[in-house]
XYZ file of N, CA, C and O in Angstrom:
828
model
N 20.550 -25.644 14.438
C 19.300 -25.988 13.765
C 19.074 -27.498 13.731
O 17.939 -27.958 13.615
N 20.142 -28.259 13.817
C 20.050 -29.712 13.820
C 19.122 -30.202 14.926
O 18.250 -31.054 14.694
N 19.290 -29.651 16.122
C 18.461 -30.075 17.258
C 16.994 -29.741 17.022
O 16.102 -30.558 17.295
N 16.732 -28.538 16.492
C 15.345 -28.120 16.277
C 14.652 -28.964 15.205
O 13.487 -29.354 15.360
N 15.368 -29.266 14.124
C 14.769 -30.074 13.056
C 14.519 -31.499 13.541
O 13.472 -32.097 13.256
N 15.455 -32.043 14.298
C 15.252 -33.375 14.868
C 14.033 -33.400 15.777
O 13.259 -34.363 15.777
N 13.875 -32.323 16.521
C 12.769 -32.266 17.484
C 11.413 -32.213 16.778
O 10.476 -32.922 17.147
N 11.301 -31.376 15.722
C 10.018 -31.298 15.017
C 9.731 -32.606 14.264
O 8.580 -33.036 14.164
N 10.787 -33.253 13.758
C 10.596 -34.526 13.065
C 10.077 -35.590 14.029
O 9.248 -36.430 13.661
N 10.552 -35.552 15.272
C 10.090 -36.522 16.267
C 8.657 -36.243 16.687
O 7.940 -37.149 17.101
N 8.214 -34.983 16.572
C 6.840 -34.629 16.934
C 5.845 -35.059 15.866
O 4.657 -35.245 16.156
N 6.327 -35.176 14.620
C 5.438 -35.523 13.513
C 5.997 -36.744 12.771
O 6.325 -36.666 11.577
N 6.093 -37.887 13.436
C 6.716 -39.070 12.807
C 5.955 -39.597 11.602
O 6.540 -40.270 10.752
N 4.661 -39.305 11.520
C 3.883 -39.778 10.381
C 3.918 -38.798 9.210
O 3.469 -39.136 8.108
N 4.446 -37.609 9.456
C 4.442 -36.572 8.422
C 5.829 -36.220 7.901
O 5.965 -35.721 6.786
N 6.865 -36.454 8.718
C 8.226 -36.078 8.337
C 9.148 -37.285 8.430
O 9.168 -37.985 9.444
N 9.895 -37.518 7.369
C 10.836 -38.641 7.331
C 12.258 -38.140 7.540
O 12.645 -37.092 7.013
N 13.024 -38.895 8.307
C 14.454 -38.639 8.501
C 15.203 -39.777 7.822
O 15.101 -40.929 8.219
N 15.941 -39.447 6.766
C 16.589 -40.470 5.951
C 18.115 -40.325 6.044
O 18.642 -39.220 6.021
N 18.789 -41.453 6.107
C 20.248 -41.437 6.206
C 20.886 -41.882 4.890
O 20.489 -42.882 4.300
N 21.884 -41.102 4.453
C 22.672 -41.430 3.270
C 24.144 -41.320 3.675
O 24.726 -40.229 3.639
N 24.730 -42.427 4.117
C 26.101 -42.393 4.621
C 26.187 -41.538 5.867
O 25.499 -41.808 6.867
N 26.982 -40.481 5.829
C 27.135 -39.576 6.974
C 26.132 -38.432 6.951
O 26.162 -37.565 7.833
N 25.262 -38.419 5.953
C 24.302 -37.321 5.806
C 22.907 -37.746 6.257
O 22.521 -38.908 6.109
N 22.154 -36.768 6.788
C 20.753 -36.981 7.158
C 19.897 -35.976 6.406
O 20.159 -34.769 6.438
N 18.874 -36.483 5.726
C 17.966 -35.653 4.951
C 16.574 -35.737 5.567
O 16.092 -36.828 5.875
N 15.921 -34.580 5.726
C 14.566 -34.516 6.285
C 13.599 -34.072 5.188
O 13.855 -33.097 4.480
N 12.478 -34.804 5.070
C 11.514 -34.511 4.019
C 10.107 -34.816 4.511
O 9.876 -35.834 5.177
N 9.166 -33.928 4.187
C 7.787 -34.203 4.586
C 7.196 -35.262 3.670
O 7.505 -35.333 2.483
N 6.337 -36.097 4.225
C 5.756 -37.216 3.485
C 4.483 -36.837 2.742
O 4.142 -37.433 1.730
N 3.767 -35.865 3.268
C 2.593 -35.341 2.576
C 2.366 -33.916 3.058
O 2.887 -33.507 4.101
N 1.610 -33.156 2.296
C 1.412 -31.741 2.602
C 0.350 -31.564 3.671
O -0.852 -31.541 3.392
N 0.803 -31.466 4.914
C -0.074 -31.288 6.068
C -0.133 -29.794 6.390
O 0.706 -29.263 7.106
N -1.144 -29.096 5.833
C -1.186 -27.640 5.993
C -1.272 -27.236 7.454
O -0.647 -26.262 7.884
N -2.043 -27.962 8.247
C -2.173 -27.612 9.663
C -0.815 -27.662 10.364
O -0.483 -26.785 11.165
N -0.014 -28.668 10.049
C 1.325 -28.781 10.629
C 2.199 -27.619 10.175
O 2.882 -26.972 10.985
N 2.202 -27.327 8.868
C 3.024 -26.249 8.343
C 2.612 -24.898 8.923
O 3.451 -24.037 9.175
N 1.304 -24.699 9.102
C 0.795 -23.418 9.602
C 1.120 -23.242 11.080
O 1.560 -22.166 11.509
N 0.919 -24.291 11.869
C 1.110 -24.188 13.319
C 2.571 -24.294 13.743
O 2.937 -23.811 14.827
N 3.400 -24.923 12.932
C 4.803 -25.141 13.297
C 5.665 -24.804 12.076
O 6.073 -25.688 11.326
N 5.958 -23.511 11.855
C 6.651 -23.070 10.636
C 7.975 -23.781 10.363
O 8.366 -23.926 9.199
N 8.675 -24.240 11.409
C 9.960 -24.898 11.191
C 9.803 -26.184 10.377
O 10.751 -26.624 9.720
N 8.613 -26.777 10.397
C 8.396 -28.001 9.624
C 8.522 -27.740 8.124
O 8.786 -28.662 7.359
N 8.348 -26.495 7.700
C 8.464 -26.171 6.272
C 9.891 -26.362 5.776
O 10.112 -26.500 4.577
N 10.852 -26.349 6.719
C 12.250 -26.562 6.334
C 12.514 -28.029 5.973
O 13.523 -28.350 5.332
N 11.605 -28.908 6.376
C 11.791 -30.341 6.113
C 11.339 -30.666 4.697
O 10.407 -31.441 4.462
N 12.019 -30.057 3.764
C 11.724 -30.241 2.339
C 13.023 -30.559 1.603
O 13.307 -30.055 0.536
N 13.837 -31.403 2.255
C 15.093 -31.802 1.648
C 16.321 -31.242 2.335
O 17.433 -31.412 1.832
N 16.153 -30.576 3.487
C 17.309 -30.029 4.191
C 18.229 -31.177 4.619
O 17.772 -32.236 5.035
N 19.546 -30.964 4.485
C 20.531 -32.024 4.715
C 21.545 -31.579 5.770
O 22.025 -30.439 5.745
N 21.875 -32.491 6.687
C 22.854 -32.222 7.738
C 23.963 -33.262 7.705
O 23.762 -34.398 7.274
N 25.136 -32.848 8.187
C 26.233 -33.780 8.422
C 26.941 -33.335 9.701
O 27.345 -32.182 9.828
N 27.048 -34.251 10.633
C 27.673 -33.956 11.927
C 27.062 -32.723 12.590
O 27.753 -31.905 13.187
N 25.745 -32.593 12.456
C 25.035 -31.496 13.099
C 25.096 -30.171 12.366
O 24.501 -29.190 12.812
N 25.801 -30.114 11.247
C 25.916 -28.881 10.469
C 25.043 -28.960 9.216
O 24.875 -30.034 8.634
N 24.503 -27.811 8.796
C 23.712 -27.779 7.564
C 24.634 -27.974 6.381
O 25.562 -27.194 6.156
N 24.400 -29.018 5.622
C 25.201 -29.293 4.429
C 24.534 -28.729 3.178
O 25.208 -28.306 2.240
N 23.197 -28.721 3.168
C 22.445 -28.171 2.041
C 21.071 -27.740 2.549
O 20.460 -28.446 3.358
N 20.615 -26.571 2.092
C 19.350 -26.014 2.601
C 18.501 -25.505 1.440
O 18.597 -24.338 1.054
N 17.682 -26.353 0.864
C 16.842 -25.932 -0.265
C 15.720 -25.013 0.190
O 15.527 -24.775 1.390
N 14.974 -24.528 -0.763
C 13.850 -23.651 -0.467
C 12.822 -24.415 0.378
O 12.605 -25.612 0.161
N 12.200 -23.775 1.368
C 11.224 -24.485 2.210
C 9.929 -24.759 1.458
O 9.782 -24.388 0.284
N 8.991 -25.387 2.135
C 7.698 -25.705 1.540
C 7.033 -24.430 1.022
O 6.978 -23.413 1.703
N 6.559 -24.478 -0.224
C 5.872 -23.339 -0.823
C 4.525 -23.805 -1.388
O 4.282 -24.993 -1.543
N 3.678 -22.834 -1.691
C 2.364 -23.125 -2.272
C 2.109 -22.201 -3.446
O 2.853 -21.235 -3.676
N 1.051 -22.476 -4.175
C 0.633 -21.581 -5.242
C 0.057 -20.298 -4.653
O -0.437 -20.284 -3.523
N 0.120 -19.241 -5.425
C -0.442 -17.966 -4.992
C -1.937 -18.123 -4.709
O -2.675 -18.718 -5.487
N -2.339 -17.635 -3.544
C -3.733 -17.673 -3.079
C -4.261 -19.089 -2.840
O -5.463 -19.308 -2.758
N -3.365 -20.054 -2.699
C -3.800 -21.428 -2.439
C -4.337 -21.582 -1.023
O -5.226 -22.405 -0.767
N -3.791 -20.794 -0.093
C -4.242 -20.864 1.300
C -3.948 -19.543 1.995
O -3.521 -18.564 1.353
N -4.180 -19.506 3.314
C -4.003 -18.266 4.075
C -2.577 -17.728 4.009
O -2.355 -16.523 4.091
N -1.602 -18.616 3.879
C -0.206 -18.190 3.887
C 0.224 -17.556 2.567
O 1.241 -16.866 2.512
N -0.531 -17.775 1.506
C -0.133 -17.250 0.195
C -1.166 -16.291 -0.391
O -1.117 -15.970 -1.575
N -2.091 -15.822 0.435
C -3.081 -14.848 -0.028
C -2.457 -13.460 0.057
O -2.752 -12.662 0.945
N -1.544 -13.185 -0.893
C -0.742 -11.962 -0.864
C -1.276 -10.972 -1.897
O -1.502 -11.340 -3.049
N -1.483 -9.704 -1.509
C -1.963 -8.713 -2.476
C -0.986 -8.550 -3.643
O 0.230 -8.637 -3.468
N -1.524 -8.299 -4.826
C -0.691 -8.116 -6.003
C 0.305 -6.982 -5.797
O 1.429 -7.025 -6.280
N -0.085 -5.958 -5.060
C 0.769 -4.790 -4.864
C 2.074 -5.125 -4.153
O 3.015 -4.331 -4.164
N 2.156 -6.279 -3.510
C 3.360 -6.650 -2.782
C 4.355 -7.429 -3.646
O 5.441 -7.773 -3.198
N 4.000 -7.719 -4.910
C 4.937 -8.376 -5.813
C 5.884 -7.332 -6.400
O 5.452 -6.264 -6.833
N 7.162 -7.652 -6.417
C 8.132 -6.728 -7.007
C 9.425 -7.481 -7.312
O 9.630 -8.601 -6.847
N 10.275 -6.872 -8.080
C 11.602 -7.432 -8.324
C 11.594 -8.560 -9.343
O 10.881 -8.518 -10.334
N 12.406 -9.588 -9.072
C 12.568 -10.710 -9.986
C 11.721 -11.907 -9.551
O 11.453 -12.087 -8.373
N 11.345 -12.707 -10.504
C 10.757 -13.995 -10.169
C 11.241 -15.026 -11.172
O 11.764 -14.685 -12.231
N 11.113 -16.286 -10.815
C 11.548 -17.369 -11.684
C 10.354 -18.163 -12.166
O 9.432 -18.447 -11.398
N 10.375 -18.519 -13.419
C 9.309 -19.334 -13.996
C 9.340 -20.728 -13.377
O 10.404 -21.314 -13.189
N 8.156 -21.267 -13.042
C 8.080 -22.633 -12.530
C 8.118 -23.586 -13.714
O 7.237 -23.595 -14.555
N 9.183 -24.369 -13.757
C 9.375 -25.298 -14.865
C 8.894 -26.694 -14.486
O 8.884 -27.061 -13.319
N 8.501 -27.449 -15.478
C 8.025 -28.808 -15.250
C 9.217 -29.761 -15.271
O 9.565 -30.341 -16.290
N 9.866 -29.882 -14.121
C 11.024 -30.755 -14.014
C 11.118 -31.340 -12.625
O 10.142 -31.336 -11.869
N 12.289 -31.833 -12.288
C 12.535 -32.411 -10.967
C 13.408 -31.466 -10.158
O 14.425 -30.970 -10.653
N 12.999 -31.216 -8.915
C 13.767 -30.335 -8.053
C 15.147 -30.921 -7.784
O 15.298 -32.103 -7.503
N 16.155 -30.062 -7.880
C 17.530 -30.472 -7.620
C 18.207 -29.407 -6.773
O 18.071 -28.219 -7.043
N 18.913 -29.829 -5.738
C 19.698 -28.903 -4.921
C 21.163 -29.317 -5.000
O 21.487 -30.512 -4.970
N 22.035 -28.321 -5.126
C 23.467 -28.585 -5.211
C 24.177 -27.656 -4.226
O 23.924 -26.450 -4.214
N 25.043 -28.228 -3.397
C 25.780 -27.449 -2.401
C 27.184 -28.006 -2.271
O 27.487 -29.111 -2.745
N 28.035 -27.245 -1.600
C 29.375 -27.704 -1.251
C 29.445 -27.818 0.270
O 29.050 -26.899 0.988
N 29.922 -28.954 0.747
C 30.101 -29.136 2.187
C 31.389 -29.905 2.419
O 31.595 -30.979 1.842
N 32.254 -29.321 3.231
C 33.570 -29.919 3.519
C 34.321 -30.229 2.232
O 35.008 -31.244 2.111
N 34.156 -29.349 1.253
C 34.866 -29.496 -0.011
C 34.233 -30.440 -1.005
O 34.709 -30.570 -2.136
N 33.142 -31.097 -0.616
C 32.481 -32.071 -1.489
C 31.181 -31.506 -2.052
O 30.421 -30.842 -1.341
N 30.932 -31.793 -3.332
C 29.675 -31.385 -3.941
C 28.568 -32.354 -3.540
O 28.765 -33.569 -3.547
N 27.419 -31.795 -3.190
C 26.258 -32.588 -2.807
C 25.168 -32.383 -3.851
O 24.809 -31.246 -4.173
N 24.653 -33.473 -4.385
C 23.529 -33.434 -5.322
C 22.364 -34.160 -4.651
O 22.514 -35.296 -4.200
N 21.202 -33.532 -4.625
C 20.059 -34.190 -3.989
C 18.752 -33.652 -4.548
O 18.672 -32.509 -5.006
N 17.742 -34.487 -4.490
C 16.384 -34.058 -4.791
C 15.749 -33.668 -3.457
O 16.426 -33.553 -2.448
N 14.445 -33.494 -3.473
C 13.774 -33.171 -2.211
C 13.824 -34.333 -1.235
O 13.877 -34.147 -0.018
N 13.842 -35.553 -1.768
C 13.682 -36.716 -0.906
C 14.848 -37.693 -0.901
O 14.820 -38.658 -0.151
N 15.869 -37.441 -1.737
C 16.916 -38.451 -1.834
C 18.249 -37.853 -2.292
O 18.286 -36.823 -2.971
N 19.332 -38.527 -1.909
C 20.665 -38.163 -2.369
C 21.176 -39.193 -3.378
O 22.357 -39.216 -3.700
N 20.285 -40.049 -3.851
C 20.650 -41.056 -4.841
C 19.519 -41.154 -5.856
O 18.527 -40.441 -5.773
N 19.681 -42.025 -6.832
C 18.618 -42.237 -7.801
C 18.957 -41.735 -9.185
O 19.962 -41.057 -9.422
N 18.088 -42.051 -10.118
C 18.312 -41.799 -11.533
C 18.455 -40.318 -11.856
O 19.349 -39.915 -12.601
N 17.580 -39.482 -11.284
C 17.628 -38.050 -11.586
C 18.903 -37.424 -11.042
O 19.571 -36.637 -11.729
N 19.276 -37.754 -9.806
C 20.504 -37.205 -9.224
C 21.723 -37.602 -10.047
O 22.630 -36.788 -10.269
N 21.756 -38.844 -10.490
C 22.894 -39.314 -11.281
C 22.959 -38.597 -12.629
O 24.042 -38.226 -13.097
N 21.800 -38.394 -13.250
C 21.766 -37.707 -14.540
C 22.197 -36.249 -14.384
O 22.957 -35.719 -15.200
N 21.706 -35.590 -13.333
C 22.068 -34.192 -13.096
C 23.559 -34.064 -12.798
O 24.224 -33.132 -13.276
N 24.090 -34.982 -12.012
C 25.519 -34.944 -11.692
C 26.355 -35.049 -12.962
O 27.382 -34.369 -13.098
N 25.915 -35.867 -13.886
C 26.641 -36.005 -15.149
C 26.655 -34.690 -15.921
O 27.670 -34.319 -16.537
N 25.535 -33.947 -15.887
C 25.477 -32.660 -16.566
C 26.500 -31.697 -15.968
O 27.201 -30.978 -16.683
N 26.599 -31.691 -14.637
C 27.559 -30.799 -13.987
C 28.992 -31.188 -14.316
O 29.845 -30.331 -14.554
N 29.255 -32.471 -14.336
C 30.614 -32.922 -14.646
C 30.993 -32.585 -16.082
O 32.177 -32.382 -16.382
N 29.988 -32.501 -16.967
C 30.247 -32.128 -18.357
C 30.352 -30.620 -18.542
O 30.691 -30.142 -19.633
N 30.025 -29.852 -17.503
C 30.072 -28.393 -17.564
C 30.859 -27.865 -16.369
O 30.286 -27.455 -15.356
N 32.184 -27.864 -16.457
C 33.037 -27.444 -15.322
C 32.730 -26.046 -14.804
O 32.933 -25.778 -13.620
N 32.222 -25.146 -15.664
C 31.924 -23.786 -15.210
C 30.821 -23.785 -14.154
O 30.799 -22.935 -13.260
N 29.876 -24.742 -14.251
C 28.828 -24.865 -13.235
C 29.473 -25.162 -11.878
O 29.171 -24.526 -10.860
N 30.360 -26.151 -11.877
C 30.998 -26.576 -10.628
C 31.891 -25.480 -10.075
O 31.917 -25.235 -8.859
N 32.619 -24.781 -10.936
C 33.489 -23.695 -10.490
C 32.694 -22.620 -9.758
O 33.112 -22.124 -8.704
N 31.554 -22.235 -10.319
C 30.730 -21.200 -9.704
C 30.232 -21.626 -8.332
O 30.267 -20.859 -7.374
N 29.790 -22.859 -8.228
C 29.245 -23.350 -6.965
C 30.331 -23.484 -5.907
O 30.133 -23.133 -4.737
N 31.479 -23.956 -6.289
C 32.579 -24.117 -5.327
C 33.052 -22.777 -4.761
O 33.555 -22.721 -3.642
N 32.900 -21.711 -5.518
C 33.325 -20.397 -5.046
C 32.363 -19.807 -4.021
O 32.673 -18.786 -3.398
N 31.219 -20.452 -3.833
C 30.218 -19.940 -2.896
C 29.692 -21.085 -2.025
O 28.516 -21.469 -2.125
N 30.545 -21.637 -1.156
C 30.143 -22.789 -0.338
C 29.072 -22.460 0.699
O 28.501 -23.374 1.288
N 28.791 -21.177 0.900
C 27.751 -20.786 1.854
C 26.356 -20.844 1.241
O 25.362 -20.626 1.949
N 26.268 -21.149 -0.054
C 24.977 -21.153 -0.733
C 24.517 -22.552 -1.127
O 25.336 -23.428 -1.396
N 23.209 -22.716 -1.169
C 22.597 -23.870 -1.822
C 21.998 -23.354 -3.120
O 21.296 -22.341 -3.135
N 22.279 -24.052 -4.214
C 21.814 -23.649 -5.535
C 20.642 -24.543 -5.929
O 20.760 -25.764 -5.939
N 19.509 -23.932 -6.248
C 18.318 -24.690 -6.593
C 18.089 -24.722 -8.098
O 18.137 -23.684 -8.768
N 17.844 -25.902 -8.620
C 17.645 -26.093 -10.058
C 16.383 -26.899 -10.334
O 15.851 -27.575 -9.449
N 15.950 -26.823 -11.575
C 14.992 -27.784 -12.114
C 15.760 -28.640 -13.111
O 16.439 -28.112 -14.007
N 15.677 -29.938 -12.939
C 16.281 -30.858 -13.906
C 15.228 -31.194 -14.948
O 14.141 -31.673 -14.618
N 15.533 -30.924 -16.215
C 14.618 -31.190 -17.318
C 15.181 -32.309 -18.183
O 16.396 -32.366 -18.405
N 14.324 -33.161 -18.684
C 14.801 -34.302 -19.456
C 13.935 -34.545 -20.686
O 12.724 -34.305 -20.667
N 14.576 -35.017 -21.736
C 13.857 -35.432 -22.939
C 13.517 -36.920 -22.890
O 12.816 -37.444 -23.757
N 14.015 -37.597 -21.850
C 13.773 -39.026 -21.664
C 12.413 -39.219 -20.977
O 12.209 -38.753 -19.858
N 11.459 -39.885 -21.627
C 10.119 -40.061 -21.037
C 10.149 -40.675 -19.639
O 9.289 -40.378 -18.811
N 11.144 -41.505 -19.346
C 11.199 -42.158 -18.042
C 11.593 -41.195 -16.924
O 11.429 -41.512 -15.751
N 12.108 -40.013 -17.282
C 12.548 -39.046 -16.282
C 11.681 -37.797 -16.265
O 11.928 -36.878 -15.499
N 10.652 -37.743 -17.121
C 9.791 -36.571 -17.199
C 8.755 -36.573 -16.084
O 8.352 -37.630 -15.605
N 8.328 -35.378 -15.688
C 7.250 -35.254 -14.709
C 5.909 -35.256 -15.432
O 5.088 -36.144 -15.272
N 5.663 -34.246 -16.255
C 4.457 -34.185 -17.078
C 4.836 -33.885 -18.526
O 4.555 -34.648 -19.430
N 5.518 -32.759 -18.703
C 5.876 -32.304 -20.046
C 7.202 -32.893 -20.517
O 8.093 -33.155 -19.713
N 7.309 -33.059 -21.823
C 8.574 -33.464 -22.404
C 9.395 -32.236 -22.772
O 8.845 -31.157 -22.996
N 10.699 -32.364 -22.815
C 11.576 -31.256 -23.160
C 12.481 -31.677 -24.315
O 12.771 -32.861 -24.503
N 12.913 -30.691 -25.077
C 13.712 -30.989 -26.257
C 15.078 -31.559 -25.913
O 15.635 -32.349 -26.668
N 15.638 -31.126 -24.773
C 16.954 -31.617 -24.403
C 17.078 -31.701 -22.891
O 16.319 -31.080 -22.148
N 18.039 -32.472 -22.466
C 18.320 -32.630 -21.041
C 19.155 -31.451 -20.564
O 20.158 -31.088 -21.187
N 18.752 -30.835 -19.448
C 19.486 -29.698 -18.928
C 19.064 -29.404 -17.491
O 18.068 -29.942 -16.996
N 19.837 -28.553 -16.824
C 19.452 -28.047 -15.517
C 19.284 -26.538 -15.637
O 20.038 -25.876 -16.351
N 18.261 -25.993 -14.971
C 17.965 -24.566 -15.030
C 17.978 -24.014 -13.613
O 17.253 -24.493 -12.737
N 18.814 -23.020 -13.386
C 18.913 -22.409 -12.066
C 17.668 -21.587 -11.775
O 17.231 -20.781 -12.595
N 17.066 -21.781 -10.590
C 15.860 -21.042 -10.231
C 16.022 -20.181 -8.980
O 15.353 -19.170 -8.838
N 16.889 -20.574 -8.041
C 17.070 -19.766 -6.834
C 18.411 -20.083 -6.190
O 19.070 -21.080 -6.501
N 18.803 -19.215 -5.252
C 19.961 -19.447 -4.395
C 19.529 -19.178 -2.964
O 18.721 -18.280 -2.703
N 20.089 -19.942 -2.019
C 19.725 -19.756 -0.613
C 20.966 -19.818 0.266
O 21.796 -20.723 0.126
N 21.079 -18.852 1.173
C 22.173 -18.859 2.139
C 21.899 -19.943 3.172
O 20.844 -19.949 3.817
N 22.842 -20.854 3.349
C 22.620 -21.995 4.244
C 22.511 -21.567 5.706
O 21.805 -22.209 6.485
N 23.190 -20.507 6.089
C 23.189 -20.073 7.491
C 21.989 -19.202 7.826
O 21.281 -19.448 8.802
N 21.742 -18.175 7.001
C 20.676 -17.223 7.301
C 19.321 -17.657 6.768
O 18.286 -17.204 7.258
N 19.328 -18.507 5.734
C 18.064 -18.929 5.129
C 17.526 -17.960 4.090
O 16.473 -18.202 3.506
N 18.244 -16.847 3.849
C 17.781 -15.861 2.869
C 17.761 -16.486 1.475
O 18.705 -17.166 1.068
N 16.668 -16.255 0.741
C 16.478 -16.820 -0.591
C 16.399 -15.691 -1.615
O 15.724 -14.687 -1.380
N 17.065 -15.861 -2.750
C 16.917 -14.912 -3.844
C 16.659 -15.678 -5.135
O 17.119 -16.802 -5.310
N 15.921 -15.056 -6.029
C 15.677 -15.637 -7.337
C 16.962 -15.631 -8.136
O 17.840 -14.783 -7.953
N 17.066 -16.569 -9.061
C 18.223 -16.594 -9.953
C 18.328 -15.307 -10.750
O 19.404 -14.946 -11.218
N 17.235 -14.581 -10.880
C 17.253 -13.322 -11.611
C 18.214 -12.304 -11.044
O 18.727 -11.450 -11.763
N 18.488 -12.396 -9.760
C 19.395 -11.426 -9.141
C 20.823 -11.599 -9.636
O 21.657 -10.704 -9.461
N 21.142 -12.735 -10.238
C 22.482 -12.912 -10.797
C 22.711 -11.978 -11.978
O 23.853 -11.710 -12.355
N 21.632 -11.489 -12.564
C 21.785 -10.558 -13.673
C 22.485 -9.284 -13.230
O 23.075 -8.573 -14.043
N 22.394 -8.976 -11.945
C 23.061 -7.792 -11.408
C 24.489 -8.087 -10.974
O 25.181 -7.208 -10.458
N 24.941 -9.325 -11.140
C 26.288 -9.725 -10.745
C 26.971 -10.402 -11.928
O 27.085 -11.627 -11.975
N 27.415 -9.609 -12.910
C 27.994 -10.186 -14.138
C 29.142 -11.152 -13.879
O 29.265 -12.174 -14.567
N 29.979 -10.850 -12.869
C 31.127 -11.720 -12.608
C 30.667 -13.117 -12.214
O 31.271 -14.118 -12.593
N 29.577 -13.194 -11.446
C 29.063 -14.492 -11.009
C 28.267 -15.170 -12.111
O 28.448 -16.358 -12.382
N 27.392 -14.416 -12.761
C 26.547 -15.022 -13.793
C 27.367 -15.510 -14.979
O 26.987 -16.463 -15.649
N 28.510 -14.866 -15.247
C 29.334 -15.302 -16.361
C 29.987 -16.654 -16.093
O 30.355 -17.369 -17.022
N 30.127 -17.005 -14.813
C 30.695 -18.305 -14.473
C 29.663 -19.405 -14.624
O 30.000 -20.576 -14.694
N 28.385 -19.018 -14.638
C 27.314 -20.004 -14.673
C 26.386 -19.694 -15.833
O 25.430 -18.954 -15.673
N 26.659 -20.208 -17.010
C 25.807 -19.905 -18.172
C 24.396 -20.446 -17.976
O 24.197 -21.514 -17.411
N 23.409 -19.670 -18.452
C 22.017 -20.091 -18.351
C 21.585 -20.671 -19.689
O 21.515 -19.960 -20.687
N 21.317 -21.949 -19.722
C 20.881 -22.575 -20.966
C 19.464 -22.152 -21.317
O 19.076 -22.133 -22.473
N 18.673 -21.836 -20.302
C 17.333 -21.268 -20.473
C 17.247 -20.088 -19.537
O 17.711 -20.163 -18.404
N 16.674 -19.000 -19.979
C 16.572 -17.809 -19.138
C 15.294 -17.884 -18.305
O 14.207 -17.670 -18.825
N 15.386 -18.168 -16.994
C 14.186 -18.295 -16.172
C 13.803 -16.995 -15.489
O 12.921 -16.962 -14.654
N 14.518 -15.886 -15.800
C 14.314 -14.658 -15.053
C 13.493 -13.641 -15.842
O 13.700 -13.457 -17.029
N 12.600 -12.995 -15.171
C 11.832 -11.898 -15.740
C 11.667 -10.843 -14.649
O 11.681 -11.160 -13.467
N 11.517 -9.591 -15.050
C 11.302 -8.543 -14.060
C 9.804 -8.448 -13.814
O 9.010 -8.353 -14.744
N 9.427 -8.474 -12.552
C 8.015 -8.440 -12.184
C 7.713 -7.142 -11.452
O 8.374 -6.796 -10.480
N 6.752 -6.401 -11.924
C 6.305 -5.185 -11.242
C 4.800 -5.263 -11.088
O 4.116 -5.964 -11.847
N 4.239 -4.543 -10.125
C 2.765 -4.593 -9.948
C 2.017 -4.234 -11.224
O 0.933 -4.758 -11.484
N 2.597 -3.358 -12.071
C 1.895 -2.925 -13.266
C 1.624 -4.079 -14.227
O 0.668 -4.078 -14.987
N 2.485 -5.088 -14.199
C 2.291 -6.223 -15.091
C 0.973 -6.927 -14.789
O 0.290 -7.428 -15.693
N 0.594 -6.951 -13.531
C -0.601 -7.702 -13.110
C -1.864 -6.853 -13.152
O -2.961 -7.391 -13.024
N -1.699 -5.546 -13.290
C -2.877 -4.674 -13.216
C -3.425 -4.310 -14.583
O -2.739 -4.440 -15.592
């Protein structure tokens, strides 16, 4: 996948940035170019995907849109089912294990104030790190929430925390909501949820 992502980034130099952080390379889109995303689906992966030595080190969720925002998200209500995660007003955070090392990154950077604050939360909660280390094939997606006005997006929060929203297989790209951990007590018990972002969604709820 390294070759393919490099190739699409070279085709859209004004839309996709390739950033280096030591031995890691992070790809991120610079603005939401719907025509590019629609015509070249692989560009949607350039939303913080990270490589090291040609291998995927972390693979966050690809570019997404609001329901019915465009042709790609005009999905009938009848096709909604299973679990979904509440969209929280925070900063996107991805955490993965690569070559035994934990990787903390936002969509656009592997450094900065939010990454440092989130890393501190994980270091203060060893159970978070234990759970992630046991599944090095996954990228864990979180929202970082802060009570510090300098780190807020729009809304303020009562306390600083990270909330798990999804998991993604780095190799296959399969994504599941954090709600599916409810069916895996052994895994969910290793990773306490400070806020419950999971709800069961059925078509009847919307009708």
